[in-house]
Structures are given as C-alpha cells and as structure tokens.
Coordinates of C-alpha atoms (C1' of nucleotides) in Angstrom, one line a residue:
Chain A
X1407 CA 39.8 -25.0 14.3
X1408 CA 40.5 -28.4 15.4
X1409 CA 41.6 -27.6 18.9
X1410 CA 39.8 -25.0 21.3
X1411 CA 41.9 -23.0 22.7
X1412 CA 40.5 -20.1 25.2
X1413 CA 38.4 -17.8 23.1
X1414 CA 39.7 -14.6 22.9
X1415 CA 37.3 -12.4 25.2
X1416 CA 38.4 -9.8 27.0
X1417 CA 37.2 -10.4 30.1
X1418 CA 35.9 -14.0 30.3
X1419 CA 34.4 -13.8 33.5
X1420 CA 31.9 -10.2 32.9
X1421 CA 30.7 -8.4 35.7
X1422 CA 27.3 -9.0 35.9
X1423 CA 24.5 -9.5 33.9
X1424 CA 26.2 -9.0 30.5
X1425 CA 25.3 -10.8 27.1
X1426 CA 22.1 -9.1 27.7
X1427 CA 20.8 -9.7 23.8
X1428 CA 19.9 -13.3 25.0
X1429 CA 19.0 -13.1 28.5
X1430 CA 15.2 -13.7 27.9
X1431 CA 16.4 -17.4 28.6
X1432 CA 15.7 -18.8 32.1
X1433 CA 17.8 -21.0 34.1
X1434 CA 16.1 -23.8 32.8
X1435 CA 15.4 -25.8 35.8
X1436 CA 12.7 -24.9 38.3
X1437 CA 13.1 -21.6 40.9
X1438 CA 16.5 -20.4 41.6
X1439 CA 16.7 -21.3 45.0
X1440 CA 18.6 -18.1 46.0
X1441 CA 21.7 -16.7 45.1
X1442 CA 22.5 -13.2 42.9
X1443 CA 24.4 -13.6 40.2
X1444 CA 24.3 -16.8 38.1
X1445 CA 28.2 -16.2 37.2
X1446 CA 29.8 -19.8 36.8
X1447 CA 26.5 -21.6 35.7
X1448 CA 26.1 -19.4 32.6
X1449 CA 28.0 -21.6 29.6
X1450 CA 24.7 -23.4 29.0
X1451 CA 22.5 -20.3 28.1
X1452 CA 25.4 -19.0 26.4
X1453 CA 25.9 -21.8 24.5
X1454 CA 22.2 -21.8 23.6
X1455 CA 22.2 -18.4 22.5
X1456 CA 25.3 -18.9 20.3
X1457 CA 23.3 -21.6 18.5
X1458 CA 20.4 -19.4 17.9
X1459 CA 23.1 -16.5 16.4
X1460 CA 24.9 -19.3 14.3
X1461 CA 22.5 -21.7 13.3
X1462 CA 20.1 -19.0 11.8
X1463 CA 23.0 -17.4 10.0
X1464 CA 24.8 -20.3 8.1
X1465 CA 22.1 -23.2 8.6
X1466 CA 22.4 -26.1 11.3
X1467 CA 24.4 -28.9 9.5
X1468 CA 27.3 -26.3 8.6
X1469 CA 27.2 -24.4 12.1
X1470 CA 30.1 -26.4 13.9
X1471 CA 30.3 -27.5 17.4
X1472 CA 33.6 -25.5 17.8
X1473 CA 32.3 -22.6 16.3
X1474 CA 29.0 -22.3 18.6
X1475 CA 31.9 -22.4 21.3
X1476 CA 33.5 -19.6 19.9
X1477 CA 30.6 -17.8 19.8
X1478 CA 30.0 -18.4 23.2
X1479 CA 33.2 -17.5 24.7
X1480 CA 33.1 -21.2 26.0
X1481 CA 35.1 -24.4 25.2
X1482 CA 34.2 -27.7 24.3
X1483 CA 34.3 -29.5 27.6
X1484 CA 32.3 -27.1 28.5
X1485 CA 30.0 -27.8 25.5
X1486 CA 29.7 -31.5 26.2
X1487 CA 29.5 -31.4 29.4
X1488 CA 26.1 -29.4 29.1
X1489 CA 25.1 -31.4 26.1
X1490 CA 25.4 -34.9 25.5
X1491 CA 25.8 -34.1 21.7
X1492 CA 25.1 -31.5 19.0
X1493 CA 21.9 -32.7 18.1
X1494 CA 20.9 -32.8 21.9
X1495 CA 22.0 -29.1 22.3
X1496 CA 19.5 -28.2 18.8
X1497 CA 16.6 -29.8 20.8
X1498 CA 17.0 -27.7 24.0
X1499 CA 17.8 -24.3 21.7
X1500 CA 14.4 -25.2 20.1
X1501 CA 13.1 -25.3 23.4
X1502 CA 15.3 -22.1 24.5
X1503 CA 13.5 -20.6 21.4
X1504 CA 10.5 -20.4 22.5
X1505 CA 11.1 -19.3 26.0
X1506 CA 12.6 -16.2 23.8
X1507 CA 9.7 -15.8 21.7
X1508 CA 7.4 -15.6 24.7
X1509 CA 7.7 -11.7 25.9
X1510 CA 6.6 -11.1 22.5
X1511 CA 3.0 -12.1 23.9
X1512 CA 3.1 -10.3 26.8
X1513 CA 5.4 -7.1 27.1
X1514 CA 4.5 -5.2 23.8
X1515 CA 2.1 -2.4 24.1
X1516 CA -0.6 -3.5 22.0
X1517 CA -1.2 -6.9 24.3
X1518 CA -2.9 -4.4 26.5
X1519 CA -5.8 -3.4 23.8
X1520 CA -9.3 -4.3 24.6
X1521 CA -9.9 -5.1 21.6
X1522 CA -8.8 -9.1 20.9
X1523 CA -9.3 -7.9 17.1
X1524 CA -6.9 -4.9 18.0
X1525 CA -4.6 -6.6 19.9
X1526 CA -4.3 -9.4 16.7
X1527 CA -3.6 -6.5 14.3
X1528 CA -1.1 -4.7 16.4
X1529 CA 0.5 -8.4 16.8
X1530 CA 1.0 -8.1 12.7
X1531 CA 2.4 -4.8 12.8
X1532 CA 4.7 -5.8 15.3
X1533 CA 6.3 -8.5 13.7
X1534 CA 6.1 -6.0 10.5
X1535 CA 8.0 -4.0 12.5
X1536 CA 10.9 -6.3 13.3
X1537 CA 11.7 -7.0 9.4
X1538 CA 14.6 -4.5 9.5
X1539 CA 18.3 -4.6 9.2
X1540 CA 20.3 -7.9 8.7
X1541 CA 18.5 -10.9 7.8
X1542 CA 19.9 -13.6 10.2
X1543 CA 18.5 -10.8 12.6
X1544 CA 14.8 -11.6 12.6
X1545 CA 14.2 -15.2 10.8
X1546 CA 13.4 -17.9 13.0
X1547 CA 15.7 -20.3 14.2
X1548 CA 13.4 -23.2 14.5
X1549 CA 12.3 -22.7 11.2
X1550 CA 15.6 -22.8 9.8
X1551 CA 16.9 -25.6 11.5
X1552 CA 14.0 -28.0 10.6
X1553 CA 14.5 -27.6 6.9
X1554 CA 17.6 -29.4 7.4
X1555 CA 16.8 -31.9 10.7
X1556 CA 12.4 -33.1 9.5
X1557 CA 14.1 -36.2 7.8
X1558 CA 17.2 -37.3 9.6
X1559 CA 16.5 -36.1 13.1
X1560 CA 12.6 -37.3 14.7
X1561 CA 13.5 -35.3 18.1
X1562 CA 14.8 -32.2 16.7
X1563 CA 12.1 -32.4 14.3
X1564 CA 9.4 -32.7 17.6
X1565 CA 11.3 -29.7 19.4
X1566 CA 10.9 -27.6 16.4
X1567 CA 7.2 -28.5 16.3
X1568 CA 6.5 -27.9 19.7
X1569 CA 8.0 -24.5 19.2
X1570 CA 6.3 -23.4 16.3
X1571 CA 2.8 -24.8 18.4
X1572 CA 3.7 -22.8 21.0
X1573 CA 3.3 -19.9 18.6
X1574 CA 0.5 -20.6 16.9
X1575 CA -1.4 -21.6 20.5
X1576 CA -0.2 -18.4 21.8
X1577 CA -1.8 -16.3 19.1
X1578 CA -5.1 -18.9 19.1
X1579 CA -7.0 -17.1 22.0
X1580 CA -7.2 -13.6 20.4
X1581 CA -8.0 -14.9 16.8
X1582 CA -10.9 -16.7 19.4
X1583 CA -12.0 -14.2 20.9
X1584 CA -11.9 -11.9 17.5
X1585 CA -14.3 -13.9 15.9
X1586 CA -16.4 -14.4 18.7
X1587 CA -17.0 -10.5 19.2
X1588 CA -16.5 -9.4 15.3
X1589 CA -17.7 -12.6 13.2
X1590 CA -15.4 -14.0 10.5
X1591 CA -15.5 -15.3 7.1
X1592 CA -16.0 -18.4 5.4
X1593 CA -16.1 -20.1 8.6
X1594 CA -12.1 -19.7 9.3
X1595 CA -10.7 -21.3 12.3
X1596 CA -8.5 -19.7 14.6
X1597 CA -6.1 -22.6 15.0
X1598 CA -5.8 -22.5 11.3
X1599 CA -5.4 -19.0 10.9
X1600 CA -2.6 -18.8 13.4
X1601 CA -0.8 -21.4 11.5
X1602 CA -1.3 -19.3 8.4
X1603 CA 0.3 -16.2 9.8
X1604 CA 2.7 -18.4 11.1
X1605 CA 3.1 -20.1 7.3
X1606 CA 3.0 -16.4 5.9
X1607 CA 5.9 -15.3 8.2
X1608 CA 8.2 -18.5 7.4
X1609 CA 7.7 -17.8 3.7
X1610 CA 8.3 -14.2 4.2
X1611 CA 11.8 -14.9 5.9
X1612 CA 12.6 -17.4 3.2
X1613 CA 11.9 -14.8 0.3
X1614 CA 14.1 -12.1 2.2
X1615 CA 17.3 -14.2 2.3
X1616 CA 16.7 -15.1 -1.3
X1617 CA 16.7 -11.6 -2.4
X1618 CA 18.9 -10.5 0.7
X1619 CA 16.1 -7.1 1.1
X1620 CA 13.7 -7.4 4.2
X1621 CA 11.2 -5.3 2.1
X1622 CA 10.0 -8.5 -0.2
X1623 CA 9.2 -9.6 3.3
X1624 CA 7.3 -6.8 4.8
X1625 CA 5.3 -7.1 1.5
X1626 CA 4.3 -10.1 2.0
X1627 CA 3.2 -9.7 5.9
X1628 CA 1.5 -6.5 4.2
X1629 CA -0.9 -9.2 2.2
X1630 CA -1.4 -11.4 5.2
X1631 CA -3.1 -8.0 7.3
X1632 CA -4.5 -6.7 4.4
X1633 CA -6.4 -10.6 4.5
X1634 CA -6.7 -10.7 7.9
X1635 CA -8.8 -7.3 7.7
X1636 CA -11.0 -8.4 5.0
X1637 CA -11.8 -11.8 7.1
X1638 CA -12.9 -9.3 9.8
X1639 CA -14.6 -7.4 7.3
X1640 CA -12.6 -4.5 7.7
X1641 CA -11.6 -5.0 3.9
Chain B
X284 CA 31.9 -44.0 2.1
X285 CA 35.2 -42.3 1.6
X286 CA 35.9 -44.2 -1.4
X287 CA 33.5 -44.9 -4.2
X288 CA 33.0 -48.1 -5.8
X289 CA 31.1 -48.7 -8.0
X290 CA 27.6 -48.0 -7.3
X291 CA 25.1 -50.9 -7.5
X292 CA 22.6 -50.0 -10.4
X293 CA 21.5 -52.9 -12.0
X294 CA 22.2 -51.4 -15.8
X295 CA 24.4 -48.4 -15.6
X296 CA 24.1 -47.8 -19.0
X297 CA 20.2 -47.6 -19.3
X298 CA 18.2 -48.4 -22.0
X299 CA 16.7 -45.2 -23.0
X300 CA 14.8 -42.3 -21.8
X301 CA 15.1 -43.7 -18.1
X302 CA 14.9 -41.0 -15.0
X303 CA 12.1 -39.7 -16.7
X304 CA 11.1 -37.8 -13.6
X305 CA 14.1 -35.5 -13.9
X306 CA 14.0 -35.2 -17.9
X307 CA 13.0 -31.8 -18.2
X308 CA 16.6 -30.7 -17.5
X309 CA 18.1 -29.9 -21.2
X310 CA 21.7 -30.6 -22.5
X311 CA 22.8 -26.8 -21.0
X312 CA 25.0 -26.6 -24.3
X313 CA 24.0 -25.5 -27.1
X314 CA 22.5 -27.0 -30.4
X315 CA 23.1 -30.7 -30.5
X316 CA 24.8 -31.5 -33.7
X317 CA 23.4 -34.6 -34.2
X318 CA 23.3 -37.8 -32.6
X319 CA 19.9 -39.2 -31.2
X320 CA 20.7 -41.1 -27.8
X321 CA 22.9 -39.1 -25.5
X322 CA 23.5 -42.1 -23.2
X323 CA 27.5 -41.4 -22.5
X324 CA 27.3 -37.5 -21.4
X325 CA 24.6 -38.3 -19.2
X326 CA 26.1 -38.2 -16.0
X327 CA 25.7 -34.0 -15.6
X328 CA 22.4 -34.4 -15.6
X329 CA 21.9 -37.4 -13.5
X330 CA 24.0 -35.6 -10.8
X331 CA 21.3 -32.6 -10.7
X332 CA 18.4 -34.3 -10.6
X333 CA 20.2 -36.4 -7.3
X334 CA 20.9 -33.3 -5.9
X335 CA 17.4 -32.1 -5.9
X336 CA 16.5 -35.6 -4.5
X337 CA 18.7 -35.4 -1.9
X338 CA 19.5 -31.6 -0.6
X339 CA 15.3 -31.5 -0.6
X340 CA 15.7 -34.6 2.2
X341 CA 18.2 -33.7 4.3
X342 CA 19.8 -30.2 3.2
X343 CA 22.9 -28.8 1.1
X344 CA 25.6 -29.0 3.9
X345 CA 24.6 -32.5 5.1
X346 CA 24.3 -33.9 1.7
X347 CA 28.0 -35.0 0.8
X348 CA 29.2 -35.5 -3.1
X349 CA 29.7 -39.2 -2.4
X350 CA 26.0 -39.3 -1.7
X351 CA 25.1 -37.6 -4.4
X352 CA 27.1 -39.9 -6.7
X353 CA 25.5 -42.8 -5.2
X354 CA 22.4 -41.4 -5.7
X355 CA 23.3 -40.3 -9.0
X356 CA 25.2 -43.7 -9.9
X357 CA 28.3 -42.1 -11.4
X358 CA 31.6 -42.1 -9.1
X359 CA 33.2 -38.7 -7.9
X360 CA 35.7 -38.5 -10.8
X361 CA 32.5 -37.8 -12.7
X362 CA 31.4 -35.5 -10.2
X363 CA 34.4 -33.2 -10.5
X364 CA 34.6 -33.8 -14.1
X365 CA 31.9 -32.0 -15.1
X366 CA 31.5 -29.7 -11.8
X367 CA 34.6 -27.8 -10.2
X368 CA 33.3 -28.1 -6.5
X369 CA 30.4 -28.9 -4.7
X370 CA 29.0 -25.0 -5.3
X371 CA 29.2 -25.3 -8.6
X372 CA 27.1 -28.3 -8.7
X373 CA 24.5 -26.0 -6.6
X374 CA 24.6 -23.5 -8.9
X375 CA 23.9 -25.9 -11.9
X376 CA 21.0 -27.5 -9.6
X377 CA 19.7 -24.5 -9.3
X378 CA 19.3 -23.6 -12.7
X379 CA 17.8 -26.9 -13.4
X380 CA 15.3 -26.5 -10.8
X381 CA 13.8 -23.6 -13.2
X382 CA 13.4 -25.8 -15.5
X383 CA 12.2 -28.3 -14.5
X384 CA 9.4 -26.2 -13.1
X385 CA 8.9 -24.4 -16.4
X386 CA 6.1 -27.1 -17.9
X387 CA 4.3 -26.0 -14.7
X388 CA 3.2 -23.3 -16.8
X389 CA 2.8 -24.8 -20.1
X390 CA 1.4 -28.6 -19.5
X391 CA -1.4 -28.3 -17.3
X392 CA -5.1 -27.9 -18.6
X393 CA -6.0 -25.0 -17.0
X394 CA -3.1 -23.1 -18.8
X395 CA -5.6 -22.8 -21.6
X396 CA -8.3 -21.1 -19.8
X397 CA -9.5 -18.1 -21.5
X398 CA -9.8 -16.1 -18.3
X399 CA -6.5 -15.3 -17.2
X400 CA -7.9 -15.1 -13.0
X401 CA -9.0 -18.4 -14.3
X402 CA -5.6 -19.7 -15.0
X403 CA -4.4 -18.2 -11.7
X404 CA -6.6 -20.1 -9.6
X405 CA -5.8 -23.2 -11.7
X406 CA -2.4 -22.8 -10.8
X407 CA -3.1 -22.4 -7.2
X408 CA -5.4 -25.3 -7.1
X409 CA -2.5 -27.0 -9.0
X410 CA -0.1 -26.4 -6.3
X411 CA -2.7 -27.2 -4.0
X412 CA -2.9 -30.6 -5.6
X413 CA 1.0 -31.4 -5.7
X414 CA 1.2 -31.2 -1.7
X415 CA 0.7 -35.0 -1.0
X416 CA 2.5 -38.0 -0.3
X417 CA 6.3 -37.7 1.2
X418 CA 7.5 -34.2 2.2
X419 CA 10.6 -34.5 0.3
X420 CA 8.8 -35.2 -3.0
X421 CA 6.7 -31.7 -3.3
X422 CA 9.1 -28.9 -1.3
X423 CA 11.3 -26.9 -2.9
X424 CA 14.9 -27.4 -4.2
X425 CA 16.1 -23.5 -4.0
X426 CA 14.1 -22.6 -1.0
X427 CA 15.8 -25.5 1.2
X428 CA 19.1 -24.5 -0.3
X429 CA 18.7 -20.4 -0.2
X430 CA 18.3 -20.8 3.6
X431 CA 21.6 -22.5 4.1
X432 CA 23.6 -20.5 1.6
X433 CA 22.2 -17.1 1.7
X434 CA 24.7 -15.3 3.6
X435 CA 28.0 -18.0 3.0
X436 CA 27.9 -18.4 -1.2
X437 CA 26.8 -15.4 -2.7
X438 CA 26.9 -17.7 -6.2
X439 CA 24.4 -20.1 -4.5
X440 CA 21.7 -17.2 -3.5
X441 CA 22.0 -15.7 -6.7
X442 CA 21.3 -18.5 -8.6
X443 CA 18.4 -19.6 -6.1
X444 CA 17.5 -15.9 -6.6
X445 CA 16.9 -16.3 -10.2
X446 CA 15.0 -19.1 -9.9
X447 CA 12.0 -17.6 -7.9
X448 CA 12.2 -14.4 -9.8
X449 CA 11.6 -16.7 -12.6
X450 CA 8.8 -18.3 -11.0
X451 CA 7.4 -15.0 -9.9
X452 CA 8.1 -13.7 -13.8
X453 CA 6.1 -16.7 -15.3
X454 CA 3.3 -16.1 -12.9
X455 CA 2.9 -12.1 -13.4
X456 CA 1.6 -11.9 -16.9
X457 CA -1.7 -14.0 -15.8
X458 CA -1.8 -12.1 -12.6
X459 CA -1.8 -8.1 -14.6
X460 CA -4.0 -9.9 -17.2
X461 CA -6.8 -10.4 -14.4
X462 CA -6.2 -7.1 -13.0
X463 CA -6.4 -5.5 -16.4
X464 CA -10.1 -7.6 -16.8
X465 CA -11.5 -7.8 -13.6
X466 CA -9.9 -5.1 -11.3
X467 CA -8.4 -5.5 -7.5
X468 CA -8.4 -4.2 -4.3
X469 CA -6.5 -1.9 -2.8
X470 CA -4.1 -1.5 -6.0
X471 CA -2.2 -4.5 -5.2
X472 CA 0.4 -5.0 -7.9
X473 CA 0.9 -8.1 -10.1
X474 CA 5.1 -9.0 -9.0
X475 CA 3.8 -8.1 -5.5
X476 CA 0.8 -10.8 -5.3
X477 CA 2.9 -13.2 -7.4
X478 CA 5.9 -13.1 -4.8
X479 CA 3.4 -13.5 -1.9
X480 CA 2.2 -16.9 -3.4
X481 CA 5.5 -17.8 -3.8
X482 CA 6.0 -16.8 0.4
X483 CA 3.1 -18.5 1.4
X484 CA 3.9 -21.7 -0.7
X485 CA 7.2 -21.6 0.9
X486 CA 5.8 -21.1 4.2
X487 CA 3.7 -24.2 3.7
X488 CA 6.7 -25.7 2.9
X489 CA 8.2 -25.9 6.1
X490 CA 4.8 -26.3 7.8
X491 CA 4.5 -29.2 6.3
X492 CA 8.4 -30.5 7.2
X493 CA 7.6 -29.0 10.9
X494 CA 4.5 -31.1 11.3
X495 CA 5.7 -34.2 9.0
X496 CA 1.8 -33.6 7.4
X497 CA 0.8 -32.4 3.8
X498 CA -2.7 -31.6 5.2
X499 CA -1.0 -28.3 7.1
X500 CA 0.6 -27.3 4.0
X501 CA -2.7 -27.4 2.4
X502 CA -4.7 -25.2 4.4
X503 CA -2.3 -22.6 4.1
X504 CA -2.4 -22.6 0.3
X505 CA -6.4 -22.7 0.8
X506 CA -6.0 -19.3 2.8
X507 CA -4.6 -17.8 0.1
X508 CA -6.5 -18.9 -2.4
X509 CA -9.7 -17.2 -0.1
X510 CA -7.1 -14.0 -0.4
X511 CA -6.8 -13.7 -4.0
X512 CA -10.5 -14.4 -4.6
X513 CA -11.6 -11.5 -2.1
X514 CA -9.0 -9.4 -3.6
X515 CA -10.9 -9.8 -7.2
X516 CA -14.3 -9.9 -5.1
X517 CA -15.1 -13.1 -5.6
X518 CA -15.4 -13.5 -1.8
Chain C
dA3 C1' 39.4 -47.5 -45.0
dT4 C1' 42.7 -47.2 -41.6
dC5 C1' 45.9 -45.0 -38.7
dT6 C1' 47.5 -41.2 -35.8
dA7 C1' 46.5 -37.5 -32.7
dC8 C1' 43.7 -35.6 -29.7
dA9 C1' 39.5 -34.6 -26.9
dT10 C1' 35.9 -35.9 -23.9
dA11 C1' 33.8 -38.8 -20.3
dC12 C1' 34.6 -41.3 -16.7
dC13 C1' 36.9 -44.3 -12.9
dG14 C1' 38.6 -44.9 -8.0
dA15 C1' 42.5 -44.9 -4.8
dC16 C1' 44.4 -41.3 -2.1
dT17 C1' 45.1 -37.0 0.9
dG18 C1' 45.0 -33.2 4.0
dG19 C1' 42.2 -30.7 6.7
dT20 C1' 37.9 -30.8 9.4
dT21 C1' 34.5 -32.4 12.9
dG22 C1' 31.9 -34.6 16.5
dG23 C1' 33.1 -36.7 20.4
dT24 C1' 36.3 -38.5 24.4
dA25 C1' 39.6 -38.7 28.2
dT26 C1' 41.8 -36.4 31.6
dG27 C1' 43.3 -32.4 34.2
dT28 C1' 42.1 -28.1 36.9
dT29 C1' 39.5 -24.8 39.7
dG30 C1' 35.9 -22.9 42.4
dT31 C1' 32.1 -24.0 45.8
dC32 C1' 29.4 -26.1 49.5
Chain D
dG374 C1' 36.9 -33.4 50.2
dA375 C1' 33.5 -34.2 47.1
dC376 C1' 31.1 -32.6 43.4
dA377 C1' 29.9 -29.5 39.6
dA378 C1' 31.7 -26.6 36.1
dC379 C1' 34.6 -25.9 33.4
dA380 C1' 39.5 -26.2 30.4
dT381 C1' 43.0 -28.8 27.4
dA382 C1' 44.7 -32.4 24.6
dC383 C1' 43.7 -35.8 21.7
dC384 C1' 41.5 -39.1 18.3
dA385 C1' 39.0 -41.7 14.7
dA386 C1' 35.8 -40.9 11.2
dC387 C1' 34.6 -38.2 7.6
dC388 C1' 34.7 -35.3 3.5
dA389 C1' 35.7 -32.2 -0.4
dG390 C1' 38.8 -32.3 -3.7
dT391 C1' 43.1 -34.4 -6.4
dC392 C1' 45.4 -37.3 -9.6
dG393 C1' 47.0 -40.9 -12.6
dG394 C1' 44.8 -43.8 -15.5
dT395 C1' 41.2 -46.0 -18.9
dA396 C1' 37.5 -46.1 -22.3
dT397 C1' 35.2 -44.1 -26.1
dG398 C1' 34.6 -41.2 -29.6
dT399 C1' 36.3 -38.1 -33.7
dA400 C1' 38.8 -35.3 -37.1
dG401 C1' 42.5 -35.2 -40.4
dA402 C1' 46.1 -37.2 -43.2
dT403 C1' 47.3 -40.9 -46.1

DNA sequence: ATCTACATACCGACTGGTTGGTATGTTGTC
DNA sequence: GACAACATACCAACCAGTCGGTATGTAGAT
C-alpha cells in the first residue's frame, strides 16, 4: 500500500471512549485543562497503540509506517504530523509503554498485601498469569524492538532502557523491603534481582515464540519463583 | 547499493582456511568425493556466517541481501545462486548456527569432568565467560531472528525452533546425569531446567543490548547459576 | 591427450513494487 | 480568521528478486 487511502472503519469518528484495549495511555502533555471527550486529538495515542500491536507482532524494522496507520484507523499526514519520523514515533511508544505497564503496580489485588515478600510473590504469579493465549499478546514491546534498534538507533535504544528501568525500579522497593523484614541469600541485591526477573521474563517471551506454546514460558517464570522462594528461604 | 560491484576484499580468492571464525559450518552436502581445498564453492558458506554477523547487529528485516553480500564478499547473483530468497538463506543460517555451537559441547575442558553437575556448571561459567566485549559478538543468531519471524515465516521459526531444542537436547543428558547422582529439588525435570538456562541466557541477551553493558548480562547468568546450585543443595 | 557437451559457480545491470517522507489541500475549533 | 488536526496525492530512494552472460571444472567419446 503505497497510497493511504481512508481506512475502512466503520465509524471513523466512535462515540466516546472506544479503543478501550489501549486507553491506559495519557494525553501525554501535563493536565487536561478541561474539556470531555478528547475526540479529534486522539490519532496520536492511537497511533501509539497501533505500534505496540504491530511492532510486537512482526518486529519493528518490518512494521511499516502505512501499516501502523491502518492499524490505527488514521492516515499518514496524520502520522507525520504527530511524529516527525518513524523512529521518533518508536521513542515516544517506548515511553507510551511504560505509562501502560504502570497499573500493573498499582491496581492488582495483591499490591495491597502487607507483606512486601507477599506482595513480590503475587507480582510473579501475576505476570504467570498473563502467559495465555496469543503470543504477540503478552511479550514486551520494548523488548522486542530493541533487539532490532541497540546498534543503529542510540535514542530508541535509551527509550527502551528507560522503560525497562522503570520496571525493574518499580519492583526495587518491595524486593527492599523483603529482605529487610525476611533476610536473603548470598547477599542478593534488590536492584539486581529485579533485573533478573526482568531477564527471566524476556527470555521466557523469547522461548514461547520460538516454540509458538506460552507453557515453555510459564515454566520458566515457574523456576524464577521457585528461586525467588528459596532466596527467602521459603525453599 | 542497489547494484553490486564488486566488493573490495583485498584477495577474493583467499589463501586457505581464512574466516576461521565461522569454519565450523560443514559443506551441508554429503561426502566430499575428493578434492582438498574447496576455495570455488565457498561462497554458501561465507554468506551464513555474514548473516549471523549481521542480522545479530541490526536484525533480519533491516539487514538487506546486498549487505550481506558485501559483508560476505560475493555479489547477489551468488546470493540467489545458491539461496532461492532471502528466507531460505535464514533457514540455512539457522541451521548453521547449530553448528557452529555444537564444539560448545565438545571443545571446552570442563566437558571432561567426571561429575556430570560438574560439567553443567562448567558450561554455565562458560557462557558466563563468553559475555564480554561487543554485544553483537556473544548474542544469539536464532533468538534475534525468532522474534522477528515467529508469527510471519513459519519456515524461519521452525528452523530457529530446532536449533534451541538442539541446544536444550545437548544440555539434557549432563543435566539427568546429575539428577540421577546427586538428586534435586522439588522434582524439577532435566528438558525443563535445560530450557530455563536457555530463557535466562536469552533474557541476558537483551539486557545486555537494552543497557549497551555485558556486566548486566552477567549477573543474570550469576543468578542462575546460585539457582541450579541450591536446586542440587549446594547453596 | 584432446575435443565436445554439459554442469556448476558466479557476475552485475536491470526491474517492479515498496517505503519513509513531503507538499498541499480541507475541516473543525477557539 | 488563524491555527491545529487531520486527509490526499505524490516522490525519490531502496530492495528483493531476475536474467543474460562468463568462468571454471568434468565426464565421455575418439
């Protein structure tokens, strides 16, 4: 598809508050000075979330600008006029990508345990949890796009980073706090066990789109608790 | 470079035995009949060992045949002489990568350990050795590729497929071997431990590409060394 | 031994479709 | 009416793959 021509959604212009699979994503700016419905501003996070759905299915290098507009229901003036260029648009989905990620932290039940330990484990068993269905479902974008971008592209590669930091510094204070109440192993830092998990899960999504079965992944997670535990001496 | 000219190697023809780093990678027919140098029907295998080179750097879809070629120093008629597309050529690749890992298992001194956990945590301290120096020079071939191919060339993830089953194959007899001797917790099975090192080496892999630093990569692998060894109670 | 017939290995200009990006027009909003 | 938020048309570069041709071997007949 060379040429753009209007996407073929039913009803470009929804009634309110639709695409809700990606609407975790803020305006991006500061406070919404006032105003309902966002309506005419919305190509941007669509755009975003199109390049999360893309990117993480067929890799960033072959996802093409026209078809992230497709995606999106949007066309490419649209595009460009949001993003200065492809690679600028990966660097603020990278950034979009975390925003996503950050409920994770916050809204699940078991970030209300007392327990930091607790609340560490139940952090495991819910990204256990969300190894189900389609592959290109629950890998991480950030992840998949910096295989491709670490050599070629020094700000996609930092946007990535920063992402993937973001994480690991959002799962740091429990790991803390866990070994400041329960004691842990060998000396094991928290930092450096947050990056592990976070090394465990990229690995796991890697293994279940070579075999194309989100189980080899759940097995895998499985051995990172089952560690986890007998650091805490819960082995 | 739409065109190819000749690329600039000094020698094309070379002397003997040169590319030694990418060696490993057998003439794929059958029994030579004879002959000693193979100098003419080189050019197959200098074009997979510039495709690892290059899809590790910057990816399968952003790495173009000419590239390759150059890389390779052969010119595209080449190319399509001895590969029917670009796919192909991934497929081939992908075979080679096995191997050229396959002295992994053979070469190294700790192979000959009489303690098969012994040998295991060889080959993790081997691995744990390999991640220094450029990025591009220790990650993986089919892991880089797998994630851009997985769900557009079902050839491509099949072949990267066998490749880390093979891995995982050559590491299970070692693994059972030290179960059989030594015991393990929590029944963990030998295919299951042997594909989570394979998930946490590929996690390192692109914690390392994230963070442009070997030293993240590392620590990863030095987690899970700390897991097998409290898994055969040698905590 | 030499010549014919054929096969394999390789070269490099060319092509048609694709792709990131641009230039310009149109519509809604303050 | 001015400005932001789009849409449409278009382009130059690029890229996988093609094709006619050449160089090098090799097997069989004479």
């Amino acid at each position: 598809m060379t040429t753009n021509h209007r996407p073929s959604t039913p009803s470009r212009r929804a009634p309110r508050g639709s695409a809700a699979a990606a609407r975790t994503v803020p305006s991006a700016g500061g406070g919404a000075p006032a105003g309902g419905r966002a309506a005419r501003g919305s190509a941007r996070d669509k755009l975003i979330a199109a390049a999360h759905q893309t990117v993480r299915r067929k890799g960033y290098a072959a996802t093409t600008v026209d078809e992230i507009c497709t995606v999106a229901g949007v066309t490419k003036g649209a595009f460009f006029h949001h993003f200065a260029s492809k690679d600028a648009l990966a660097v603020a989905a990278a950034e979009g990508w975390t925003e996503r990620a950050r409920p994770m932290f916050e809204l699940p039940p078991h970030t209300k345990l007392e327990d930091p330990l607790d609340r560490l484990l139940g952090h495991i068993d819910f990204r256990l949890a969300m190894l189900e269905g389609p592959v290109e479902d629950f890998t991480c974008f950030v992840g998949t796009m910096v295989q491709e971008a670490y050599a070629t592209s020094p700000a996609i590669r930092t946007a990535c980073e920063a992402s993937i930091t973001a994480y690991c510094e959002a799962l740091a204070p429990d790991i803390e706090a866990a070994i400041a109440r329960h004691g842990i192993s060998h000396g094991v830092g928290a930092m450096s066990l947050a990056r592990h998990i976070q090394a465990v899960l990229q690995g796991a999504f890697i293994m279940a789109k070579t075999t194309d079965d989100p189980a080899i992944a759940r097995d895998s997670v499985t051995h990172l608790k089952r560690y986890i535990l007998m650091l805490f001496g819960r082995g």
